[in-house]
mmCIF file of C-alpha atoms in Angstrom:
data_model
loop_
_atom_site.group_PDB
_atom_site.id
_atom_site.type_symbol
_atom_site.label_atom_id
_atom_site.label_comp_id
_atom_site.label_asym_id
_atom_site.label_seq_id
_atom_site.Cartn_x
_atom_site.Cartn_y
_atom_site.Cartn_z
ATOM 1 C CA UNK I 1 88.375 144.805 12.216
ATOM 2 C CA UNK I 2 87.551 141.110 12.079
ATOM 3 C CA UNK I 3 89.180 137.844 12.712
ATOM 4 C CA UNK I 4 90.099 136.401 9.366
ATOM 5 C CA UNK I 5 89.450 132.977 8.214
ATOM 6 C CA UNK I 6 92.337 130.602 7.693
ATOM 7 C CA UNK I 7 92.477 131.014 3.860
ATOM 8 C CA UNK I 8 92.408 134.816 4.190
ATOM 9 C CA UNK I 9 95.050 134.957 6.885
ATOM 10 C CA UNK I 10 97.382 132.632 4.890
ATOM 11 C CA UNK I 11 96.703 134.759 1.596
ATOM 12 C CA UNK I 12 97.738 137.987 3.240
ATOM 13 C CA UNK I 13 100.435 136.467 5.151
ATOM 14 C CA UNK I 14 102.080 135.404 1.937
ATOM 15 C CA UNK I 15 101.980 138.703 0.460
ATOM 16 C CA UNK I 16 104.118 140.271 2.989
ATOM 17 C CA UNK I 17 106.159 137.427 4.406
ATOM 18 C CA UNK I 18 109.229 138.430 2.422
ATOM 19 C CA UNK I 19 109.438 141.768 4.143
ATOM 20 C CA UNK I 20 112.213 141.958 6.938
ATOM 21 C CA UNK I 21 110.637 141.133 10.361
ATOM 22 C CA UNK I 22 112.488 144.214 12.032
ATOM 23 C CA UNK I 23 111.388 146.695 9.208
ATOM 24 C CA UNK I 24 107.958 145.396 9.292
ATOM 25 C CA UNK I 25 107.753 146.074 13.167
ATOM 26 C CA UNK I 26 109.006 149.640 12.693
ATOM 27 C CA UNK I 27 106.588 150.294 9.899
ATOM 28 C CA UNK I 28 103.864 148.781 12.082
ATOM 29 C CA UNK I 29 104.774 150.956 15.041
ATOM 30 C CA UNK I 30 104.913 154.071 12.732
ATOM 31 C CA UNK I 31 101.407 153.431 11.207
ATOM 32 C CA UNK I 32 99.922 152.631 14.544
ATOM 33 C CA UNK I 33 101.205 156.101 15.910
ATOM 34 C CA UNK I 34 99.608 157.786 12.617
ATOM 35 C CA UNK I 35 96.329 155.860 13.364
ATOM 36 C CA UNK I 36 96.207 156.772 17.076
ATOM 37 C CA UNK I 37 96.814 160.573 16.276
ATOM 38 C CA UNK I 38 94.207 160.680 13.527
ATOM 39 C CA UNK I 39 91.588 158.854 15.535
ATOM 40 C CA UNK I 40 91.897 161.355 18.275
ATOM 41 C CA UNK I 41 92.625 164.535 16.424
ATOM 42 C CA UNK I 42 90.117 164.188 13.488
ATOM 43 C CA UNK I 43 86.840 164.083 15.544
ATOM 44 C CA UNK I 44 87.934 166.842 17.936
ATOM 45 C CA UNK I 45 88.985 169.385 15.239
ATOM 46 C CA UNK I 46 85.941 168.520 13.077
ATOM 47 C CA UNK I 47 83.721 169.477 16.188
ATOM 48 C CA UNK I 48 85.831 172.562 16.703
ATOM 49 C CA UNK I 49 84.810 173.730 13.211
ATOM 50 C CA UNK I 50 81.189 173.403 14.068
ATOM 51 C CA UNK I 51 81.096 174.791 17.701
ATOM 52 C CA UNK I 52 82.917 177.986 16.591
ATOM 53 C CA UNK I 53 80.661 178.871 13.738
ATOM 54 C CA UNK I 54 81.325 176.601 10.863
ATOM 55 C CA UNK I 55 78.013 175.441 9.255
ATOM 56 C CA UNK I 56 79.065 173.943 5.798
ATOM 57 C CA UNK I 57 78.361 170.216 5.760
ATOM 58 C CA UNK I 58 79.694 169.422 2.258
ATOM 59 C CA UNK I 59 82.908 171.494 3.084
ATOM 60 C CA UNK I 60 83.539 169.536 6.253
ATOM 61 C CA UNK I 61 82.856 166.378 4.356
ATOM 62 C CA UNK I 62 85.306 167.161 1.732
ATOM 63 C CA UNK I 63 88.043 167.772 4.366
ATOM 64 C CA UNK I 64 87.781 164.051 5.131
ATOM 65 C CA UNK I 65 89.718 163.283 1.962
ATOM 66 C CA UNK I 66 91.055 166.511 0.526
ATOM 67 C CA UNK I 67 94.363 165.940 2.325
ATOM 68 C CA UNK I 68 95.414 163.318 -0.204
ATOM 69 C CA UNK I 69 98.182 165.292 -1.746
ATOM 70 C CA UNK I 70 100.316 164.752 1.343
ATOM 71 C CA UNK I 71 100.405 160.979 0.377
ATOM 72 C CA UNK I 72 102.632 162.034 -2.468
ATOM 73 C CA UNK I 73 105.521 162.455 0.079
ATOM 74 C CA UNK I 74 105.497 158.917 1.408
ATOM 75 C CA UNK I 75 105.031 157.520 -2.120
ATOM 76 C CA UNK I 76 107.930 159.585 -3.464
ATOM 77 C CA UNK I 77 110.164 158.454 -0.635
ATOM 78 C CA UNK I 78 109.145 154.716 -1.587
ATOM 79 C CA UNK I 79 109.964 155.480 -5.145
ATOM 80 C CA UNK I 80 113.403 156.824 -4.213
ATOM 81 C CA UNK I 81 114.262 153.765 -2.070
ATOM 82 C CA UNK I 82 113.098 151.466 -4.887
ATOM 83 C CA UNK I 83 115.382 153.366 -7.397
ATOM 84 C CA UNK I 84 118.256 153.252 -4.859
ATOM 85 C CA UNK I 85 117.837 149.388 -4.577
ATOM 86 C CA UNK I 86 117.741 149.100 -8.294
ATOM 87 C CA UNK I 87 114.282 147.665 -8.726
ATOM 88 C CA UNK I 88 113.351 144.653 -10.778
ATOM 89 C CA UNK I 89 115.538 144.491 -13.953
ATOM 90 C CA UNK I 90 116.651 147.995 -13.120
ATOM 91 C CA UNK I 91 113.409 149.585 -13.889
ATOM 92 C CA UNK I 92 111.148 151.226 -11.297
ATOM 93 C CA UNK I 93 107.668 152.681 -11.906
ATOM 94 C CA UNK I 94 106.378 155.596 -9.731
ATOM 95 C CA UNK I 95 102.693 154.127 -10.041
ATOM 96 C CA UNK I 96 102.416 150.363 -9.868
ATOM 97 C CA UNK I 97 98.655 150.243 -9.457
ATOM 98 C CA UNK I 98 96.834 148.158 -12.174
ATOM 99 C CA UNK I 99 93.396 149.290 -13.773
ATOM 100 C CA UNK I 100 91.214 146.660 -11.874
ATOM 101 C CA UNK I 101 92.529 148.037 -8.460
ATOM 102 C CA UNK I 102 91.933 151.513 -9.704
ATOM 103 C CA UNK I 103 88.308 150.721 -10.368
ATOM 104 C CA UNK I 104 87.915 148.938 -7.111
ATOM 105 C CA UNK I 105 89.533 151.680 -5.141
ATOM 106 C CA UNK I 106 87.370 154.274 -6.902
ATOM 107 C CA UNK I 107 84.299 152.347 -5.727
ATOM 108 C CA UNK I 108 85.477 152.356 -2.204
ATOM 109 C CA UNK I 109 86.021 156.115 -2.754
ATOM 110 C CA UNK I 110 82.398 156.713 -3.583
ATOM 111 C CA UNK I 111 81.411 154.969 -0.450
ATOM 112 C CA UNK I 112 83.918 156.833 1.389
ATOM 113 C CA UNK I 113 82.729 160.219 0.173
ATOM 114 C CA UNK I 114 79.117 159.334 1.287
ATOM 115 C CA UNK I 115 80.572 158.151 4.743
ATOM 116 C CA UNK I 116 82.398 161.477 5.177
ATOM 117 C CA UNK I 117 79.167 163.388 4.519
ATOM 118 C CA UNK I 118 77.033 161.255 6.819
ATOM 119 C CA UNK I 119 79.768 161.545 9.721
ATOM 120 C CA UNK I 120 80.221 165.223 9.242
ATOM 121 C CA UNK I 121 76.560 165.994 9.417
ATOM 122 C CA UNK I 122 76.101 163.739 12.349
ATOM 123 C CA UNK I 123 79.025 165.436 14.234
ATOM 124 C CA UNK I 124 77.522 168.783 13.556
ATOM 125 C CA UNK I 125 74.539 167.856 15.614
ATOM 126 C CA UNK I 126 76.018 165.586 18.287
ATOM 127 C CA UNK I 127 78.680 165.869 20.948
ATOM 128 C CA UNK I 128 82.093 164.352 20.135
ATOM 129 C CA UNK I 129 81.669 161.917 23.053
ATOM 130 C CA UNK I 130 78.420 160.645 21.701
ATOM 131 C CA UNK I 131 79.421 160.401 17.996
ATOM 132 C CA UNK I 132 82.582 158.673 18.955
ATOM 133 C CA UNK I 133 80.620 156.018 21.055
ATOM 134 C CA UNK I 134 78.059 155.609 18.056
ATOM 135 C CA UNK I 135 80.837 155.049 15.584
ATOM 136 C CA UNK I 136 82.468 152.259 17.818
ATOM 137 C CA UNK I 137 79.293 150.266 16.836
ATOM 138 C CA UNK I 138 80.957 149.704 13.334
ATOM 139 C CA UNK I 139 82.719 146.543 14.603
ATOM 140 C CA UNK I 140 79.197 144.975 14.554
ATOM 141 C CA UNK I 141 78.614 145.925 10.971
ATOM 142 C CA UNK I 142 82.204 144.811 10.009
ATOM 143 C CA UNK I 143 81.452 141.523 11.268
ATOM 144 C CA UNK I 144 78.213 141.260 9.202
ATOM 145 C CA UNK I 145 79.832 142.478 5.872
ATOM 146 C CA UNK I 146 82.788 140.236 6.615
ATOM 147 C CA UNK I 147 80.583 137.272 6.837
ATOM 148 C CA UNK I 148 79.307 138.097 3.247
ATOM 149 C CA UNK I 149 82.316 139.278 1.546
ATOM 150 C CA UNK I 150 85.219 137.279 3.145
ATOM 151 C CA UNK I 151 83.111 134.307 4.349
ATOM 152 C CA UNK I 152 83.805 135.129 8.086
ATOM 153 C CA UNK I 153 82.336 132.635 10.477
ATOM 154 C CA UNK I 154 80.494 133.894 13.569
ATOM 155 C CA UNK I 155 81.476 132.517 17.095
ATOM 156 C CA UNK I 156 79.537 133.142 20.260
ATOM 157 C CA UNK I 157 82.208 135.609 21.138
ATOM 158 C CA UNK I 158 81.592 137.690 18.172
ATOM 159 C CA UNK I 159 78.013 137.555 18.366
ATOM 160 C CA UNK I 160 78.220 138.659 22.054
ATOM 161 C CA UNK I 161 80.336 141.728 20.744
ATOM 162 C CA UNK I 162 77.734 142.527 18.290
ATOM 163 C CA UNK I 163 74.822 142.519 20.755
ATOM 164 C CA UNK I 164 76.711 144.619 23.322
ATOM 165 C CA UNK I 165 77.824 147.304 20.924
ATOM 166 C CA UNK I 166 74.237 147.547 19.555
ATOM 167 C CA UNK I 167 72.707 147.912 22.951
ATOM 168 C CA UNK I 168 75.234 150.550 23.898
ATOM 169 C CA UNK I 169 74.218 152.496 20.682
ATOM 170 C CA UNK I 170 70.568 152.140 21.589
ATOM 171 C CA UNK I 171 71.193 153.222 25.251
ATOM 172 C CA UNK I 172 72.705 156.478 23.881
ATOM 173 C CA UNK I 173 69.618 157.127 21.647
ATOM 174 C CA UNK I 174 66.989 156.479 24.274
ATOM 175 C CA UNK I 175 68.715 158.851 26.921
ATOM 176 C CA UNK I 176 69.422 161.849 24.863
ATOM 177 C CA UNK I 177 67.970 164.510 27.389
ATOM 178 C CA UNK I 178 70.666 166.681 28.840
ATOM 179 C CA UNK I 179 73.118 165.496 26.265
ATOM 180 C CA UNK I 180 71.854 167.706 23.321
ATOM 181 C CA UNK I 181 73.731 170.860 22.653
ATOM 182 C CA UNK I 182 72.226 174.141 23.725
ATOM 183 C CA UNK I 183 69.230 175.323 21.681
ATOM 184 C CA UNK I 184 69.036 171.964 19.749
ATOM 185 C CA UNK I 185 65.709 170.149 19.184
ATOM 186 C CA UNK I 186 65.103 166.535 19.681
ATOM 187 C CA UNK I 187 64.450 166.233 16.044
ATOM 188 C CA UNK I 188 67.950 167.443 15.053
ATOM 189 C CA UNK I 189 69.561 165.338 17.884
ATOM 190 C CA UNK I 190 68.026 162.121 16.631
ATOM 191 C CA UNK I 191 68.779 163.095 12.955
ATOM 192 C CA UNK I 192 72.287 163.436 13.909
ATOM 193 C CA UNK I 193 72.217 160.060 15.741
ATOM 194 C CA UNK I 194 70.851 158.124 12.888
ATOM 195 C CA UNK I 195 73.227 160.021 10.404
ATOM 196 C CA UNK I 196 76.080 158.796 12.558
ATOM 197 C CA UNK I 197 74.843 155.328 12.694
ATOM 198 C CA UNK I 198 74.695 155.392 8.853
ATOM 199 C CA UNK I 199 78.243 156.407 8.914
ATOM 200 C CA UNK I 200 78.999 153.443 11.130
ATOM 201 C CA UNK I 201 77.365 151.253 8.714
ATOM 202 C CA UNK I 202 79.399 152.343 5.841
ATOM 203 C CA UNK I 203 82.705 152.468 7.872
ATOM 204 C CA UNK I 204 82.055 148.818 8.889
ATOM 205 C CA UNK I 205 81.745 147.950 5.039
ATOM 206 C CA UNK I 206 84.842 149.668 4.084
ATOM 207 C CA UNK I 207 87.282 147.555 6.155
ATOM 208 C CA UNK I 208 86.155 144.276 4.734
ATOM 209 C CA UNK I 209 86.000 145.767 1.332
ATOM 210 C CA UNK I 210 89.660 146.952 1.673
ATOM 211 C CA UNK I 211 90.597 143.613 2.982
ATOM 212 C CA UNK I 212 88.872 141.932 -0.042
ATOM 213 C CA UNK I 213 90.902 144.210 -2.376
ATOM 214 C CA UNK I 214 94.161 143.292 -0.754
ATOM 215 C CA UNK I 215 93.338 139.504 -1.177
ATOM 216 C CA UNK I 216 92.165 139.905 -4.892
ATOM 217 C CA UNK I 217 94.989 142.279 -5.841
ATOM 218 C CA UNK I 218 96.729 140.386 -8.860
ATOM 219 C CA UNK I 219 100.058 141.733 -8.067
ATOM 220 C CA UNK I 220 102.487 141.885 -5.257
ATOM 221 C CA UNK I 221 100.970 143.966 -2.316
ATOM 222 C CA UNK I 222 103.672 146.451 -1.291
ATOM 223 C CA UNK I 223 103.359 149.403 1.102
ATOM 224 C CA UNK I 224 103.735 151.862 -2.003
ATOM 225 C CA UNK I 225 100.791 150.008 -3.593
ATOM 226 C CA UNK I 226 98.701 150.549 -0.493
ATOM 227 C CA UNK I 227 99.404 154.318 -0.565
ATOM 228 C CA UNK I 228 98.474 154.389 -4.296
ATOM 229 C CA UNK I 229 95.181 152.797 -3.536
ATOM 230 C CA UNK I 230 94.578 155.250 -0.770
ATOM 231 C CA UNK I 231 95.291 158.088 -3.172
ATOM 232 C CA UNK I 232 92.819 156.847 -5.710
ATOM 233 C CA UNK I 233 90.144 156.332 -2.856
ATOM 234 C CA UNK I 234 90.853 159.866 -1.489
ATOM 235 C CA UNK I 235 90.649 161.556 -4.818
ATOM 236 C CA UNK I 236 87.265 160.038 -5.789
ATOM 237 C CA UNK I 237 85.824 160.789 -2.175
ATOM 238 C CA UNK I 238 86.948 164.176 -2.615
ATOM 239 C CA UNK I 239 85.329 164.786 -6.029
ATOM 240 C CA UNK I 240 82.125 163.215 -4.617
ATOM 241 C CA UNK I 241 82.052 165.943 -1.965
ATOM 242 C CA UNK I 242 83.278 168.738 -4.221
ATOM 243 C CA UNK I 243 80.132 168.141 -6.348
ATOM 244 C CA UNK I 244 77.970 168.460 -3.265
ATOM 245 C CA UNK I 245 79.979 171.644 -2.293
ATOM 246 C CA UNK I 246 79.331 173.085 -5.947
ATOM 247 C CA UNK I 247 75.564 172.465 -5.527
ATOM 248 C CA UNK I 248 75.365 173.849 -2.170
ATOM 249 C CA UNK I 249 77.374 176.997 -3.110
ATOM 250 C CA UNK I 250 79.940 176.228 -0.334
ATOM 251 C CA UNK I 251 82.852 177.803 -2.384
ATOM 252 C CA UNK I 252 81.077 181.173 -2.339
ATOM 253 C CA UNK I 253 80.309 180.899 1.185
ATOM 254 C CA UNK I 254 83.781 180.073 2.501
ATOM 255 C CA UNK I 255 85.209 183.647 2.627
ATOM 256 C CA UNK I 256 82.234 185.186 4.472
ATOM 257 C CA UNK I 257 82.123 182.100 6.951
ATOM 258 C CA UNK I 258 85.980 182.591 7.452
ATOM 259 C CA UNK I 259 85.218 186.198 8.469
ATOM 260 C CA UNK I 260 82.653 185.580 10.782
ATOM 261 C CA UNK I 261 84.355 182.698 12.582
ATOM 262 C CA UNK I 262 84.659 183.006 16.226
ATOM 263 C CA UNK I 263 88.341 182.165 16.469
ATOM 264 C CA UNK I 264 89.350 184.522 13.612
ATOM 265 C CA UNK I 265 89.654 184.330 9.853
ATOM 266 C CA UNK I 266 93.424 183.032 9.882
ATOM 267 C CA UNK I 267 92.526 180.238 12.528
ATOM 268 C CA UNK I 268 89.434 179.426 10.437
ATOM 269 C CA UNK I 269 91.691 178.287 7.561
ATOM 270 C CA UNK I 270 94.219 176.605 9.877
ATOM 271 C CA UNK I 271 91.315 174.418 11.264
ATOM 272 C CA UNK I 272 90.209 173.466 7.777
ATOM 273 C CA UNK I 273 93.758 172.545 6.704
ATOM 274 C CA UNK I 274 94.406 170.793 10.106
ATOM 275 C CA UNK I 275 91.184 168.751 9.758
ATOM 276 C CA UNK I 276 92.316 167.524 6.194
ATOM 277 C CA UNK I 277 95.595 166.529 7.445
ATOM 278 C CA UNK I 278 94.423 164.898 10.432
ATOM 279 C CA UNK I 279 91.987 162.609 8.688
ATOM 280 C CA UNK I 280 94.601 161.692 5.966
ATOM 281 C CA UNK I 281 96.960 160.653 8.758
ATOM 282 C CA UNK I 282 94.219 158.419 10.180
ATOM 283 C CA UNK I 283 93.479 156.737 6.819
ATOM 284 C CA UNK I 284 97.135 156.276 6.057
ATOM 285 C CA UNK I 285 97.712 154.696 9.477
ATOM 286 C CA UNK I 286 94.713 152.547 9.146
ATOM 287 C CA UNK I 287 95.779 151.210 5.759
ATOM 288 C CA UNK I 288 99.359 150.792 6.963
ATOM 289 C CA UNK I 289 98.270 148.707 9.988
ATOM 290 C CA UNK I 290 96.083 146.407 7.931
ATOM 291 C CA UNK I 291 99.113 145.787 5.498
ATOM 292 C CA UNK I 292 101.548 145.110 8.252
ATOM 293 C CA UNK I 293 99.182 143.078 10.369
ATOM 294 C CA UNK I 294 95.294 142.709 10.337
ATOM 295 C CA UNK I 295 92.199 144.785 10.305
ATOM 296 C CA UNK I 296 91.508 143.532 13.670
ATOM 297 C CA UNK I 297 94.606 145.242 15.098
ATOM 298 C CA UNK I 298 93.470 148.550 13.498
ATOM 299 C CA UNK I 299 90.240 148.160 15.300
ATOM 300 C CA UNK I 300 92.016 147.555 18.447
ATOM 301 C CA UNK I 301 94.131 150.747 18.280
ATOM 302 C CA UNK I 302 91.081 152.672 17.350
ATOM 303 C CA UNK I 303 89.124 151.220 20.407
ATOM 304 C CA UNK I 304 92.111 151.902 22.820
ATOM 305 C CA UNK I 305 92.090 155.541 21.691
ATOM 306 C CA UNK I 306 88.249 155.894 22.388
ATOM 307 C CA UNK I 307 88.549 156.731 25.973
ATOM 308 C CA UNK I 308 91.062 159.301 25.111
ATOM 309 C CA UNK I 309 88.903 161.104 22.697
ATOM 310 C CA UNK I 310 85.977 160.725 25.233
ATOM 311 C CA UNK I 311 88.050 162.503 27.937
ATOM 312 C CA UNK I 312 89.523 165.263 25.669
ATOM 313 C CA UNK I 313 85.935 166.196 24.458
ATOM 314 C CA UNK I 314 85.070 166.658 28.090
ATOM 315 C CA UNK I 315 87.985 168.776 28.767
ATOM 316 C CA UNK I 316 87.991 171.099 25.586
ATOM 317 C CA UNK I 317 84.304 171.284 24.899
ATOM 318 C CA UNK I 318 82.951 170.799 28.349
ATOM 319 C CA UNK I 319 80.564 167.941 27.229
ATOM 320 C CA UNK I 320 78.583 166.114 29.697
ATOM 321 C CA UNK I 321 79.436 162.474 30.421
ATOM 322 C CA UNK I 322 76.610 161.033 32.298
ATOM 323 C CA UNK I 323 75.986 157.520 33.624
ATOM 324 C CA UNK I 324 74.395 156.474 30.261
ATOM 325 C CA UNK I 325 77.626 157.259 28.233
ATOM 326 C CA UNK I 326 79.586 155.447 31.032
ATOM 327 C CA UNK I 327 77.448 152.258 30.619
ATOM 328 C CA UNK I 328 77.730 152.548 26.843
ATOM 329 C CA UNK I 329 81.545 152.890 27.102
ATOM 330 C CA UNK I 330 81.678 149.943 29.443
ATOM 331 C CA UNK I 331 79.524 147.907 27.018
ATOM 332 C CA UNK I 332 81.895 148.774 24.102
ATOM 333 C CA UNK I 333 84.821 147.584 25.951
ATOM 334 C CA UNK I 334 83.178 144.420 27.153
ATOM 335 C CA UNK I 335 82.199 143.757 23.512
ATOM 336 C CA UNK I 336 85.771 144.488 22.436
ATOM 337 C CA UNK I 337 87.235 142.139 24.906
ATOM 338 C CA UNK I 338 84.809 139.438 23.971
ATOM 339 C CA UNK I 339 85.717 140.061 20.229
ATOM 340 C CA UNK I 340 89.353 139.757 20.885
ATOM 341 C CA UNK I 341 89.239 136.702 23.136
ATOM 342 C CA UNK I 342 87.215 134.895 20.429
ATOM 343 C CA UNK I 343 89.726 135.775 17.891
ATOM 344 C CA UNK I 344 92.524 134.671 20.355
ATOM 345 C CA UNK I 345 90.834 131.249 20.749
ATOM 346 C CA UNK I 346 90.404 130.947 16.817
ATOM 347 C CA UNK I 347 94.175 131.702 16.371
ATOM 348 C CA UNK I 348 95.018 128.975 18.854
ATOM 349 C CA UNK I 349 92.989 126.613 16.810
ATOM 350 C CA UNK I 350 94.431 127.489 13.708
ATOM 351 C CA UNK I 351 97.986 127.057 15.056
ATOM 352 C CA UNK I 352 97.250 123.514 16.570
ATOM 353 C CA UNK I 353 95.627 122.644 13.151
ATOM 354 C CA UNK I 354 98.648 123.775 11.218
ATOM 355 C CA UNK I 355 100.939 121.974 13.606
ATOM 356 C CA UNK I 356 98.978 118.857 13.328
ATOM 357 C CA UNK I 357 98.942 119.022 9.560
ATOM 358 C CA UNK I 358 102.804 119.639 9.548
ATOM 359 C CA UNK I 359 103.348 116.635 11.813
ATOM 360 C CA UNK I 360 101.248 114.353 9.579
ATOM 361 C CA UNK I 361 103.075 115.436 6.524
ATOM 362 C CA UNK I 362 106.517 114.742 8.246
ATOM 363 C CA UNK I 363 105.344 111.367 8.999
ATOM 364 C CA UNK I 364 104.055 110.577 5.649
ATOM 365 C CA UNK I 365 107.477 111.576 4.291
ATOM 366 C CA UNK I 366 109.327 109.393 6.697
ATOM 367 C CA UNK I 367 107.166 106.285 5.800
ATOM 368 C CA UNK I 368 108.691 103.691 3.463
ATOM 369 C CA UNK I 369 106.943 103.585 -0.033
ATOM 370 C CA UNK I 370 104.312 101.021 -0.323
ATOM 371 C CA UNK I 371 104.768 97.990 -2.596
ATOM 372 C CA UNK I 372 102.205 97.288 -5.211
ATOM 373 C CA UNK I 373 101.439 93.792 -4.843
ATOM 374 C CA UNK I 374 98.927 93.416 -7.677
#
């Protein structure tokens, strides 16, 4: 979710510029839909698990990545298409990821597992509308980590966005009265608030790390390779949360929790499976959008979906939506618009600089060679 530097943009563009433009547009549209569905359905289903009697934090955390086996389907389809095309020298590998990328993806997976735990624990204590607004602040953290990892330069517009998003989060924290779920203490509410902020920080780190991984990849970046990296990331994140489940005896508690679930035992397992699928849809959509375009566009789509999630949380869970949330939502949009406008101006500058450089090169080529008079 960050405007890239000129070198970064050129590097990533060169990795995918051979892809047919029309195919890339369709792939972009497909992944945008996946991202939108996951960004809306993930938080709502996770909250449904908790409000209807679910209490296992590590279990709900594992669901954030446990749906990775469904990624075998798009990877298999990609393999079939490559075999149909003959591949390079007639040989096609099912897995093309290299050991360095496996290590990098595994490291991101550990961070994702921690992020899943913090977010799930936060959602268990907060309304969906509140946790969603808090998570919108990850743009600020993305900008900060991008400055360190990919040498992103700050502009007045990005600084303005960071300030607005931070103020919106603080506003939610200071005006919690009336927003807390029934029978919840102030301590639990604020604990959930800070847990969600922690998840937002890690989420802000994950996007620049993924971008850095794409840039540093010492092999051709293809959509199937992106899926492979996502599989490694999700597997490691799942293992991280499974260890927590074992320590917390979640596997023994699942059958009894299912029997006591308000919606019934069958629907209990349906909700669990749906959460796992929905989050994987979100992560695949995000990775696909970054691959086809930029991480900034992935952030735009997520931000556009934010009001939908807010409205649906009010409709399905009858959560309050008072003036403080409205102001925080307005500040979030204001910050987003400022961020996008700054990126728009930077892109114009880059295009003008590229055109000027191109014109100077053409002029140099047309000049007659200089004669050495010495």
